Amino acid sequence: MRGEASCIADRTSRDAMASRIAALKDDAWKLGNEMFAITSTLDANPRLYRALTDPGRPTQDKVTLLHTILGNKVMPLTMQIMEDLVSREWSRARDINNAVEDFGVDAMMYKADADKTTLQVSIELAQLQSALLNLPVVRSRLSQEAAPVAARLDLIHAVIDPMGFHPVTIRLAEHCAANPRRRRYLETIQWLIGKFSRHMGEALVVVTTATPLTQKQIDDLIKIYSKKVGRPVHINSVVDPTVLGGMRVQVGDEVTDNTVVAQLENLQRKAKAGARI
């Protein structure tokens, strides 16, 4: 959980840079890759991100350190973003790493905007999420930070290569595999889906069923939840045969679970509670 200072720093910096990133169009791809590379560098070097966020260190010293590390290896906007980030206050040192990653994702979203494929990428991320639900061993291995990066990348490509995804989807999937960042892989994909939905001005509704939803069901859910939340919604349809039947709906932190497996688990809990009486 980020502290208030970090949330303000992250949001303010990204808002200030948003129009400039959007103006890059196709070059947003390069910016995104550079921000992901910097995220990995910071994650691997605690002394570095502490030095860049030290409140007792003059901002100019931090900027000088940035130029020493990055030099002419990055595009000008990447350096300007990093200079802006190190000039801000952070609740904890590691939060600057999260902000750098946020910029990387933002850049990839603007690249998708330039390609007019933002919705496509969001749908493909949902398809990846759905596919991984049925691959528990793969999910577990993708989250093992001790495993070699090359092995994790080979594993995710074995899943996504046959699916013919857009380059932005592939790059995001690769980033999550190469640098899990102390997160479960599936949770990171869900986080990305949420970011894309907010980027498109929609609320995200995650609907989990044992079999694919029909278009009529999706249309009905869009009507119901658009009215409920007061703005357009995007239905992220997740297919998970293990729920057996019924439907689980998540809107933000609110979950309504009417799946068969949830009902069976509830009956088991009641039976155990009754047996103890």
CSV table of C-alpha atoms in Angstrom, one decimal:
chain,number,residue,atom,x,y,z
A,1,MET,CA,0.0,0.0,0.0
A,2,ARG,CA,1.5,3.3,-1.0
A,3,GLY,CA,1.5,6.3,1.4
A,4,GLU,CA,-0.2,9.6,0.6
A,5,ALA,CA,3.0,11.4,-0.4
A,6,SER,CA,3.8,8.6,-2.9
A,7,CYS,CA,0.3,8.5,-4.3
A,8,ILE,CA,0.4,12.3,-4.9
A,9,ALA,CA,3.9,12.2,-6.4
A,10,ASP,CA,3.0,9.3,-8.8
A,11,ARG,CA,-0.3,10.8,-9.9
A,12,THR,CA,0.9,14.4,-10.2
A,13,SER,CA,3.9,13.4,-12.3
A,14,ARG,CA,2.0,11.2,-14.6
A,15,ASP,CA,-0.7,13.8,-15.1
A,16,ALA,CA,1.9,16.4,-15.9
A,17,MET,CA,3.6,14.1,-18.5
A,18,ALA,CA,0.5,12.5,-20.0
A,19,SER,CA,0.1,14.8,-23.0
A,20,ARG,CA,3.7,14.6,-23.9
A,21,ILE,CA,3.7,10.8,-23.8
A,22,ALA,CA,0.6,10.7,-25.9
A,23,ALA,CA,2.2,13.0,-28.5
A,24,LEU,CA,5.0,10.5,-29.0
A,25,LYS,CA,2.6,8.1,-30.7
A,26,ASP,CA,4.7,5.2,-32.1
A,27,ASP,CA,7.7,6.4,-30.1
A,28,ALA,CA,5.8,5.7,-26.9
A,29,TRP,CA,6.9,2.1,-27.5
A,30,LYS,CA,10.5,3.1,-26.9
A,31,LEU,CA,9.7,5.1,-23.8
A,32,GLY,CA,7.7,2.2,-22.3
A,33,ASN,CA,10.6,-0.2,-22.8
A,34,GLU,CA,13.1,2.3,-21.3
A,35,MET,CA,10.8,2.8,-18.2
A,36,PHE,CA,10.5,-1.0,-17.8
A,37,ALA,CA,14.3,-1.4,-18.0
A,38,ILE,CA,14.8,1.3,-15.4
A,39,THR,CA,12.2,-0.4,-13.1
A,40,SER,CA,14.2,-3.6,-13.3
A,41,THR,CA,17.4,-1.7,-12.5
A,42,LEU,CA,15.9,0.1,-9.5
A,43,ASP,CA,14.3,-3.1,-8.2
A,44,ALA,CA,17.7,-4.9,-8.3
A,45,ASN,CA,19.5,-2.0,-6.6
A,46,PRO,CA,18.0,-0.8,-3.3
A,47,ARG,CA,20.9,1.5,-2.6
A,48,LEU,CA,20.1,3.3,-5.9
A,49,TYR,CA,16.4,3.9,-5.3
A,50,ARG,CA,17.1,5.0,-1.8
A,51,ALA,CA,19.7,7.5,-3.0
A,52,LEU,CA,17.2,8.8,-5.6
A,53,THR,CA,14.5,9.4,-3.0
A,54,ASP,CA,16.6,10.5,0.0
A,55,PRO,CA,14.8,13.6,1.3
A,56,GLY,CA,18.0,14.9,2.8
A,57,ARG,CA,19.9,14.9,-0.6
A,58,PRO,CA,19.7,17.9,-2.9
A,59,THR,CA,17.6,17.4,-6.0
A,60,GLN,CA,20.5,18.4,-8.2
A,61,ASP,CA,22.7,15.6,-6.7
A,62,LYS,CA,19.9,13.1,-7.6
A,63,VAL,CA,19.7,14.5,-11.1
A,64,THR,CA,23.5,14.2,-11.5
A,65,LEU,CA,23.3,10.6,-10.3
A,66,LEU,CA,20.6,9.9,-12.9
A,67,HIS,CA,22.8,11.4,-15.7
A,68,THR,CA,25.7,9.3,-14.5
A,69,ILE,CA,23.7,6.1,-14.7
A,70,LEU,CA,21.6,6.8,-17.8
A,71,GLY,CA,23.8,9.2,-19.7
A,72,ASN,CA,22.8,9.4,-23.4
A,73,LYS,CA,21.3,5.9,-23.3
A,74,VAL,CA,17.7,7.0,-23.0
A,75,MET,CA,15.4,9.4,-25.0
A,76,PRO,CA,15.1,13.0,-23.6
A,77,LEU,CA,11.5,12.5,-22.3
A,78,THR,CA,12.6,9.4,-20.3
A,79,MET,CA,15.3,11.6,-18.6
A,80,GLN,CA,12.8,14.4,-18.0
A,81,ILE,CA,10.4,12.0,-16.4
A,82,MET,CA,13.1,10.6,-14.1
A,83,GLU,CA,14.2,14.1,-13.2
A,84,ASP,CA,10.7,15.0,-12.3
A,85,LEU,CA,10.2,11.8,-10.2
A,86,VAL,CA,13.4,12.3,-8.1
A,87,SER,CA,12.4,15.9,-7.4
A,88,ARG,CA,9.3,14.7,-5.5
A,89,GLU,CA,8.6,13.4,-2.0
A,90,TRP,CA,8.0,9.7,-1.4
A,91,SER,CA,6.4,7.9,1.5
A,92,ARG,CA,8.9,5.1,1.1
A,93,ALA,CA,11.9,4.7,-1.2
A,94,ARG,CA,10.7,1.8,-3.2
A,95,ASP,CA,7.5,3.6,-4.3
A,96,ILE,CA,9.5,5.4,-6.9
A,97,ASN,CA,10.1,2.1,-8.6
A,98,ASN,CA,6.3,1.6,-8.8
A,99,ALA,CA,5.9,5.0,-10.4
A,100,VAL,CA,8.5,4.3,-13.0
A,101,GLU,CA,6.6,1.1,-13.9
A,102,ASP,CA,3.4,3.0,-14.0
A,103,PHE,CA,5.0,5.3,-16.6
A,104,GLY,CA,6.0,2.2,-18.6
A,105,VAL,CA,2.5,0.9,-18.7
A,106,ASP,CA,1.1,4.4,-19.5
A,107,ALA,CA,3.5,4.6,-22.5
A,108,MET,CA,2.3,1.2,-23.8
A,109,MET,CA,-1.3,2.3,-23.5
A,110,TYR,CA,-0.5,5.4,-25.5
A,111,LYS,CA,1.2,3.2,-28.1
A,112,ALA,CA,-1.9,1.1,-28.3
A,113,ASP,CA,-3.9,4.3,-28.7
A,114,ALA,CA,-1.7,5.3,-31.6
A,115,ASP,CA,-2.4,1.9,-33.2
A,116,LYS,CA,-6.1,2.2,-32.4
A,117,THR,CA,-5.8,-1.2,-30.6
A,118,THR,CA,-6.4,-0.2,-26.9
A,119,LEU,CA,-9.6,-2.2,-26.6
A,120,GLN,CA,-8.0,-5.1,-28.5
A,121,VAL,CA,-5.1,-5.2,-26.0
A,122,SER,CA,-7.4,-5.1,-23.1
A,123,ILE,CA,-9.4,-8.0,-24.5
A,124,GLU,CA,-6.2,-10.0,-25.2
A,125,LEU,CA,-5.0,-9.4,-21.6
A,126,ALA,CA,-8.4,-10.9,-20.4
A,127,GLN,CA,-7.8,-13.9,-22.8
A,128,LEU,CA,-4.4,-14.4,-21.3
A,129,GLN,CA,-5.9,-14.3,-17.8
A,130,SER,CA,-8.5,-16.8,-18.7
A,131,ALA,CA,-5.9,-19.1,-20.3
A,132,LEU,CA,-3.7,-19.0,-17.2
A,133,LEU,CA,-6.6,-19.9,-14.9
A,134,ASN,CA,-6.4,-23.4,-16.4
A,135,LEU,CA,-2.6,-23.6,-16.1
A,136,PRO,CA,-1.8,-23.5,-12.3
A,137,VAL,CA,1.7,-24.9,-12.7
A,138,VAL,CA,2.5,-22.3,-15.3
A,139,ARG,CA,1.1,-19.5,-13.1
A,140,SER,CA,3.2,-20.7,-10.2
A,141,ARG,CA,6.4,-20.8,-12.2
A,142,LEU,CA,5.8,-17.4,-13.7
A,143,SER,CA,5.7,-15.9,-10.2
A,144,GLN,CA,9.0,-17.5,-9.0
A,145,GLU,CA,11.5,-14.7,-9.0
A,146,ALA,CA,14.3,-17.1,-8.2
A,147,ALA,CA,13.8,-18.8,-11.6
A,148,PRO,CA,16.0,-17.6,-14.5
A,149,VAL,CA,14.4,-14.8,-16.4
A,150,ALA,CA,15.0,-16.6,-19.7
A,151,ALA,CA,13.0,-19.6,-18.4
A,152,ARG,CA,10.1,-17.4,-17.4
A,153,LEU,CA,10.1,-15.7,-20.7
A,154,ASP,CA,10.2,-19.0,-22.6
A,155,LEU,CA,7.2,-20.2,-20.5
A,156,ILE,CA,5.0,-17.2,-21.2
A,157,HIS,CA,5.9,-17.3,-24.9
A,158,ALA,CA,4.8,-20.9,-25.0
A,159,VAL,CA,1.4,-19.7,-23.8
A,160,ILE,CA,1.0,-16.5,-25.9
A,161,ASP,CA,2.7,-17.2,-29.2
A,162,PRO,CA,-0.1,-19.4,-30.5
A,163,MET,CA,-2.7,-16.7,-29.5
A,164,GLY,CA,-1.4,-14.1,-32.1
A,165,PHE,CA,-1.5,-11.2,-29.7
A,166,HIS,CA,-0.7,-7.6,-30.5
A,167,PRO,CA,2.9,-6.5,-29.8
A,168,VAL,CA,1.8,-4.3,-26.9
A,169,THR,CA,0.0,-7.3,-25.2
A,170,ILE,CA,3.1,-9.4,-25.8
A,171,ARG,CA,5.4,-6.8,-24.3
A,172,LEU,CA,3.3,-6.4,-21.2
A,173,ALA,CA,3.2,-10.1,-20.7
A,174,GLU,CA,7.0,-10.3,-21.1
A,175,HIS,CA,7.5,-7.5,-18.6
A,176,CYS,CA,5.4,-9.2,-16.0
A,177,ALA,CA,7.3,-12.5,-16.5
A,178,ALA,CA,10.8,-10.9,-16.6
A,179,ASN,CA,10.2,-8.9,-13.4
A,180,PRO,CA,7.4,-10.3,-11.2
A,181,ARG,CA,8.0,-7.5,-8.6
A,182,ARG,CA,6.8,-9.6,-5.7
A,183,ARG,CA,3.4,-10.2,-7.2
A,184,ARG,CA,1.6,-13.2,-8.5
A,185,TYR,CA,1.5,-13.2,-12.3
A,186,LEU,CA,-2.3,-13.5,-12.5
A,187,GLU,CA,-2.7,-10.5,-10.2
A,188,THR,CA,-0.4,-8.4,-12.3
A,189,ILE,CA,-2.5,-9.2,-15.4
A,190,GLN,CA,-5.6,-8.2,-13.6
A,191,TRP,CA,-4.0,-5.0,-12.5
A,192,LEU,CA,-3.1,-4.2,-16.2
A,193,ILE,CA,-6.7,-4.9,-17.3
A,194,GLY,CA,-7.9,-2.5,-14.7
A,195,LYS,CA,-5.5,0.2,-15.9
A,196,PHE,CA,-6.5,-0.2,-19.5
A,197,SER,CA,-10.2,0.0,-18.5
A,198,ARG,CA,-9.7,3.2,-16.6
A,199,HIS,CA,-7.6,4.6,-19.5
A,200,MET,CA,-10.6,4.0,-21.8
A,201,GLY,CA,-12.9,5.8,-19.3
A,202,GLU,CA,-14.7,2.6,-18.3
A,203,ALA,CA,-15.3,0.7,-15.1
A,204,LEU,CA,-14.0,-2.8,-15.1
A,205,VAL,CA,-16.4,-5.6,-14.3
A,206,VAL,CA,-14.8,-9.0,-14.1
A,207,VAL,CA,-17.2,-11.9,-14.8
A,208,THR,CA,-16.1,-15.4,-14.1
A,209,THR,CA,-18.1,-18.3,-15.5
A,210,ALA,CA,-17.5,-22.0,-16.3
A,211,THR,CA,-18.3,-21.5,-20.0
A,212,PRO,CA,-18.0,-18.4,-22.3
A,213,LEU,CA,-20.7,-15.7,-22.0
A,214,THR,CA,-22.9,-15.2,-25.0
A,215,GLN,CA,-23.0,-11.8,-26.6
A,216,LYS,CA,-26.5,-11.3,-25.2
A,217,GLN,CA,-25.3,-12.0,-21.7
A,218,ILE,CA,-22.5,-9.5,-22.1
A,219,ASP,CA,-24.8,-6.9,-23.5
A,220,ASP,CA,-27.2,-7.4,-20.6
A,221,LEU,CA,-24.4,-7.2,-18.0
A,222,ILE,CA,-23.2,-4.0,-19.6
A,223,LYS,CA,-26.7,-2.4,-19.2
A,224,ILE,CA,-27.0,-3.6,-15.6
A,225,TYR,CA,-23.6,-2.5,-14.4
A,226,SER,CA,-23.4,0.7,-16.4
A,227,LYS,CA,-26.6,1.8,-14.5
A,228,LYS,CA,-25.3,0.5,-11.2
A,229,VAL,CA,-21.9,2.3,-11.3
A,230,GLY,CA,-23.1,5.3,-13.2
A,231,ARG,CA,-20.7,5.2,-16.1
A,232,PRO,CA,-19.8,2.9,-19.1
A,233,VAL,CA,-18.4,-0.5,-18.1
A,234,HIS,CA,-16.1,-3.0,-19.8
A,235,ILE,CA,-16.9,-6.6,-19.2
A,236,ASN,CA,-13.8,-8.8,-18.7
A,237,SER,CA,-15.2,-12.3,-19.3
A,238,VAL,CA,-13.0,-14.9,-17.6
A,239,VAL,CA,-13.6,-18.6,-18.3
A,240,ASP,CA,-12.7,-20.9,-15.4
A,241,PRO,CA,-14.2,-24.4,-15.6
A,242,THR,CA,-13.3,-25.1,-12.0
A,243,VAL,CA,-16.2,-22.8,-10.8
A,244,LEU,CA,-18.5,-25.5,-12.3
A,245,GLY,CA,-21.4,-23.2,-13.0
A,246,GLY,CA,-23.1,-19.9,-12.0
A,247,MET,CA,-21.3,-16.6,-12.1
A,248,ARG,CA,-18.8,-14.6,-10.0
A,249,VAL,CA,-18.9,-10.8,-10.6
A,250,GLN,CA,-16.3,-8.4,-9.3
A,251,VAL,CA,-16.6,-4.6,-9.5
A,252,GLY,CA,-13.7,-2.9,-7.8
A,253,ASP,CA,-13.4,-4.6,-4.4
A,254,GLU,CA,-17.0,-5.8,-4.3
A,255,VAL,CA,-17.4,-9.5,-5.2
A,256,THR,CA,-20.7,-11.3,-5.7
A,257,ASP,CA,-20.0,-15.0,-6.0
A,258,ASN,CA,-22.9,-17.2,-7.1
A,259,THR,CA,-20.8,-19.9,-8.6
A,260,VAL,CA,-21.6,-23.6,-8.0
A,261,VAL,CA,-18.2,-24.1,-6.3
A,262,ALA,CA,-18.8,-21.1,-4.0
A,263,GLN,CA,-22.2,-22.5,-3.0
A,264,LEU,CA,-20.8,-25.9,-2.3
A,265,GLU,CA,-18.0,-24.4,-0.1
A,266,ASN,CA,-20.6,-22.4,1.7
A,267,LEU,CA,-22.7,-25.6,2.4
A,268,GLN,CA,-19.5,-27.4,3.6
A,269,ARG,CA,-18.8,-24.5,6.0
A,270,LYS,CA,-22.4,-24.6,7.4
A,271,ALA,CA,-22.2,-28.4,7.7
A,272,LYS,CA,-19.0,-28.2,9.7
A,273,ALA,CA,-20.4,-25.4,11.9
A,274,GLY,CA,-23.5,-27.5,12.5
A,275,ALA,CA,-21.4,-30.6,13.4
A,276,ARG,CA,-19.6,-28.6,16.1
A,277,ILE,CA,-22.8,-27.5,17.8
